XYZ file of C-alpha atoms in Angstrom:
266
model
C 6.169 -9.930 -3.011
C 8.853 -10.047 -6.413
C 12.921 -9.994 -5.092
C 14.277 -7.193 -4.326
C 17.529 -5.675 -7.121
C 20.405 -6.694 -6.414
C 21.930 -4.072 -3.938
C 25.535 -6.661 -3.831
C 27.773 -4.586 -6.423
C 31.303 -3.069 -5.331
C 30.370 0.382 -5.912
C 27.777 3.033 -5.565
C 25.107 1.979 -7.724
C 24.563 4.966 -11.361
C 22.024 7.666 -10.609
C 23.117 7.557 -6.298
C 23.820 10.278 -4.615
C 27.387 11.350 -3.242
C 25.792 10.272 0.089
C 24.305 7.124 -0.674
C 24.840 4.561 1.602
C 25.098 1.036 0.324
C 24.975 -1.476 3.550
C 22.280 1.008 4.792
C 20.414 0.292 0.928
C 21.484 -3.773 1.636
C 20.224 -3.412 5.391
C 17.123 -2.426 4.185
C 16.629 -4.883 1.263
C 17.230 -7.750 3.665
C 14.133 -6.799 6.240
C 12.345 -5.938 3.089
C 12.766 -9.946 1.774
C 10.497 -10.654 4.642
C 6.822 -10.836 4.055
C 2.991 -12.365 4.361
C 3.859 -15.515 1.843
C 7.810 -16.071 3.439
C 7.461 -14.701 7.370
C 10.369 -17.481 7.684
C 13.417 -17.279 5.000
C 16.453 -19.325 5.840
C 20.374 -17.753 4.629
C 19.984 -19.454 1.441
C 16.584 -17.875 0.564
C 17.442 -13.997 1.486
C 20.975 -14.433 -0.466
C 18.418 -15.319 -3.131
C 15.700 -12.819 -2.576
C 18.021 -9.917 -2.118
C 20.674 -10.267 -4.716
C 23.110 -10.700 -1.873
C 25.853 -12.962 -1.563
C 25.625 -15.758 1.217
C 28.939 -13.723 3.178
C 26.661 -10.673 3.104
C 23.394 -11.680 3.875
C 24.868 -13.558 6.663
C 26.488 -10.141 8.351
C 23.446 -8.413 7.658
C 20.949 -11.576 9.375
C 23.963 -11.484 12.128
C 23.571 -7.584 12.714
C 19.702 -7.466 13.003
C 19.193 -9.772 15.211
C 21.789 -8.786 17.318
C 19.638 -4.740 17.457
C 16.471 -7.341 18.299
C 14.767 -6.955 14.111
C 15.246 -10.210 13.145
C 14.998 -13.783 15.722
C 16.654 -16.946 14.456
C 15.500 -20.704 14.985
C 18.128 -22.770 13.635
C 18.215 -23.004 9.784
C 15.569 -20.234 9.827
C 14.805 -16.018 10.453
C 12.564 -13.999 11.248
C 11.188 -10.806 11.863
C 10.842 -9.487 15.419
C 8.030 -6.719 16.741
C 10.679 -4.651 16.717
C 10.962 -3.860 13.220
C 7.711 -2.356 13.747
C 9.136 0.936 14.513
C 10.559 1.604 11.605
C 6.768 2.214 9.679
C 5.377 4.223 13.282
C 8.433 6.016 12.739
C 7.090 7.401 9.380
C 3.334 6.941 10.689
C 3.512 9.350 13.748
C 5.950 11.747 11.647
C 3.255 11.827 8.937
C 0.080 12.366 11.915
C -2.382 10.987 9.117
C -3.606 8.295 10.589
C -4.455 10.053 13.405
C -6.354 12.633 11.603
C -8.143 10.270 9.841
C -9.091 7.867 12.343
C -12.478 9.686 13.896
C -13.400 10.759 10.415
C -12.609 7.309 9.458
C -14.559 6.016 12.358
C -17.688 8.072 11.758
C -18.523 7.456 8.117
C -17.893 3.583 9.310
C -20.393 3.538 11.924
C -22.925 5.823 9.682
C -22.502 3.089 6.190
C -22.214 -0.201 8.572
C -18.864 -0.613 5.749
C -14.989 -0.293 6.183
C -13.504 2.290 5.587
C -9.477 3.481 4.897
C -7.323 5.830 4.585
C -3.944 5.283 2.183
C -0.760 6.839 0.339
C 0.884 6.317 -2.825
C 4.218 3.851 -2.185
C 5.807 2.941 -5.600
C 3.592 1.291 -7.113
C 1.602 0.144 -4.538
C -0.553 1.701 -2.167
C -0.510 1.585 1.730
C -2.643 1.289 4.387
C -1.845 3.717 6.986
C -5.375 4.378 8.670
C -8.109 1.518 8.721
C -11.744 0.764 10.898
C -12.660 -2.669 9.769
C -16.662 -2.617 10.236
C -17.401 -6.315 9.454
C -14.826 -9.278 7.709
C -15.416 -8.973 3.740
C -11.730 -10.242 2.109
C -10.055 -13.311 2.890
C -7.007 -11.459 3.553
C -6.849 -9.177 6.467
C -6.314 -5.701 6.348
C -4.511 -3.295 8.756
C -1.980 -0.768 8.797
C 0.724 -1.519 6.808
C -0.527 -3.467 4.721
C -0.213 -2.644 0.657
C -1.926 -3.920 -2.401
C -0.880 -2.909 -5.889
C -2.549 0.475 -7.126
C -4.017 -0.107 -10.062
C -6.480 -2.303 -9.041
C -7.718 -0.381 -5.719
C -10.235 2.477 -5.373
C -7.400 4.026 -3.528
C -4.723 3.204 -5.353
C -7.058 4.855 -8.739
C -7.568 8.149 -6.609
C -4.008 8.533 -5.591
C -2.415 7.620 -9.525
C -5.065 9.953 -10.668
C -3.568 12.940 -8.475
C -0.103 12.159 -10.018
C 1.381 14.275 -12.956
C 1.501 12.611 -15.790
C 5.074 12.454 -16.732
C 5.422 10.669 -13.511
C 2.518 7.898 -13.882
C 4.667 5.119 -15.764
C 6.388 5.230 -12.475
C 3.567 4.448 -10.648
C 1.309 1.934 -12.599
C 3.845 -1.755 -12.291
C 3.103 -4.962 -13.859
C -0.860 -5.348 -14.627
C -0.957 -8.550 -13.792
C -5.213 -10.114 -13.676
C -5.818 -10.527 -9.843
C -9.650 -11.615 -10.691
C -10.959 -11.852 -14.302
C -12.402 -8.047 -13.736
C -9.085 -7.068 -13.484
C -8.009 -4.764 -15.794
C -4.939 -4.854 -17.794
C -4.471 -3.299 -20.896
C -2.515 0.247 -20.140
C -4.454 1.782 -22.704
C -8.009 0.274 -20.637
C -6.419 1.909 -17.301
C -5.652 4.980 -18.870
C -9.073 5.930 -20.234
C -10.036 4.963 -16.508
C -7.502 7.565 -14.555
C -8.845 10.228 -16.839
C -12.246 9.086 -16.011
C -11.472 8.874 -11.886
C -9.088 12.449 -11.877
C -12.643 14.209 -14.286
C -15.551 12.834 -12.124
C -13.114 13.147 -8.687
C -13.750 9.610 -7.091
C -13.087 5.996 -8.216
C -14.946 2.351 -8.036
C -13.215 -0.894 -8.465
C -15.840 -3.659 -9.168
C -14.607 -7.286 -8.366
C -11.226 -6.574 -10.323
C -8.698 -6.969 -6.695
C -10.641 -9.757 -5.153
C -14.680 -11.485 -6.484
C -17.337 -10.636 -4.217
C -15.335 -7.191 -3.496
C -16.197 -3.353 -4.003
C -14.658 -0.371 -2.930
C -14.720 3.332 -3.181
C -12.667 5.962 -2.923
C -11.814 10.148 -2.873
C -8.719 11.531 -2.552
C -7.461 13.717 0.360
C -5.807 17.054 -0.193
C -2.893 19.013 1.339
C -3.411 22.880 1.630
C -2.178 23.053 -2.337
C -4.457 21.230 -3.323
C -2.625 17.828 -4.147
C -3.741 14.437 -3.528
C -1.056 13.339 -0.994
C -3.943 9.822 0.448
C -7.238 8.216 -0.096
C -9.930 7.266 1.108
C -12.338 4.254 0.874
C -15.287 2.277 2.039
C -15.252 -1.118 1.343
C -18.250 -2.828 0.732
C -19.864 -6.421 -0.455
C -20.698 -6.823 -4.461
C -24.308 -8.125 -3.322
C -24.946 -5.437 -1.602
C -26.473 -4.085 -4.482
C -25.561 -1.798 -7.928
C -23.233 0.233 -8.604
C -25.474 3.025 -8.977
C -27.740 2.228 -5.461
C -23.278 2.248 -4.174
C -23.126 5.786 -5.572
C -26.321 7.344 -4.320
C -25.978 5.586 -0.922
C -22.387 5.503 -0.054
C -20.429 8.677 -2.451
C -22.270 11.683 -0.930
C -20.706 9.798 2.434
C -17.197 9.152 1.687
C -16.994 13.233 -0.552
C -18.072 15.248 2.875
C -15.000 11.747 4.824
C -12.665 13.356 2.365
C -13.210 17.309 2.548
C -13.044 16.390 6.162
C -9.992 15.156 6.307
C -8.805 17.551 3.933
C -9.073 20.478 6.249
C -8.186 19.115 8.844
C -4.826 17.824 7.112
C -4.224 21.573 5.835
C -5.157 22.762 9.444
C -2.476 20.918 11.013
C 0.501 22.165 8.810
């Protein structure tokens, strides 16, 4: 996780609305300072990662401790399980996880592979539903997991579904995650054009060596891409052509079913 931009200015930042509440922004920045790589932080760590002064970071941390979102153990602070309420409130309002799950379960059962649904959040994708068939990645994946959109099959489907004038805001820094990761902007844009035209994406060992994934878009009733569904498999399973022949028809069927149910629920 990169450091959170400074929110410690004394006046409303440029570009914010008249109703902007800076203290809320600061409190959320403190929560976002914790991640999988930094689960335990000192006061100094939080101040550095958020851009807050130590005094401000201390006030927000103590407030979060008081209301049950952060735990303090000596000099170290950690998030408490109650912080999950913030994410679950979003997921409950979305309705997508409940709609997608039975389709993911069928897809995983038919193919014997893990399947997931994600949405675009800034330059990342966020998993909102997942059915794991077996462990194929060296990192744990679950609801709430964030991965860089540019290097994932679901991310490319979601990026390809954006209006052209919004794409730049969601690409982020193209850094190599493996020796196969596309990091040239022109090459990535060409790949997104291909994804947009064919209606699906495949990422072959670009996120993690040994992992291959394929994704298709989920549409709302207006035809807009609002989510993506994927299947992940070990690259050793077979060729990309084999994956297209054996997996893509089932993936497209699941994506259409989720889209239909999502449209009927709104």
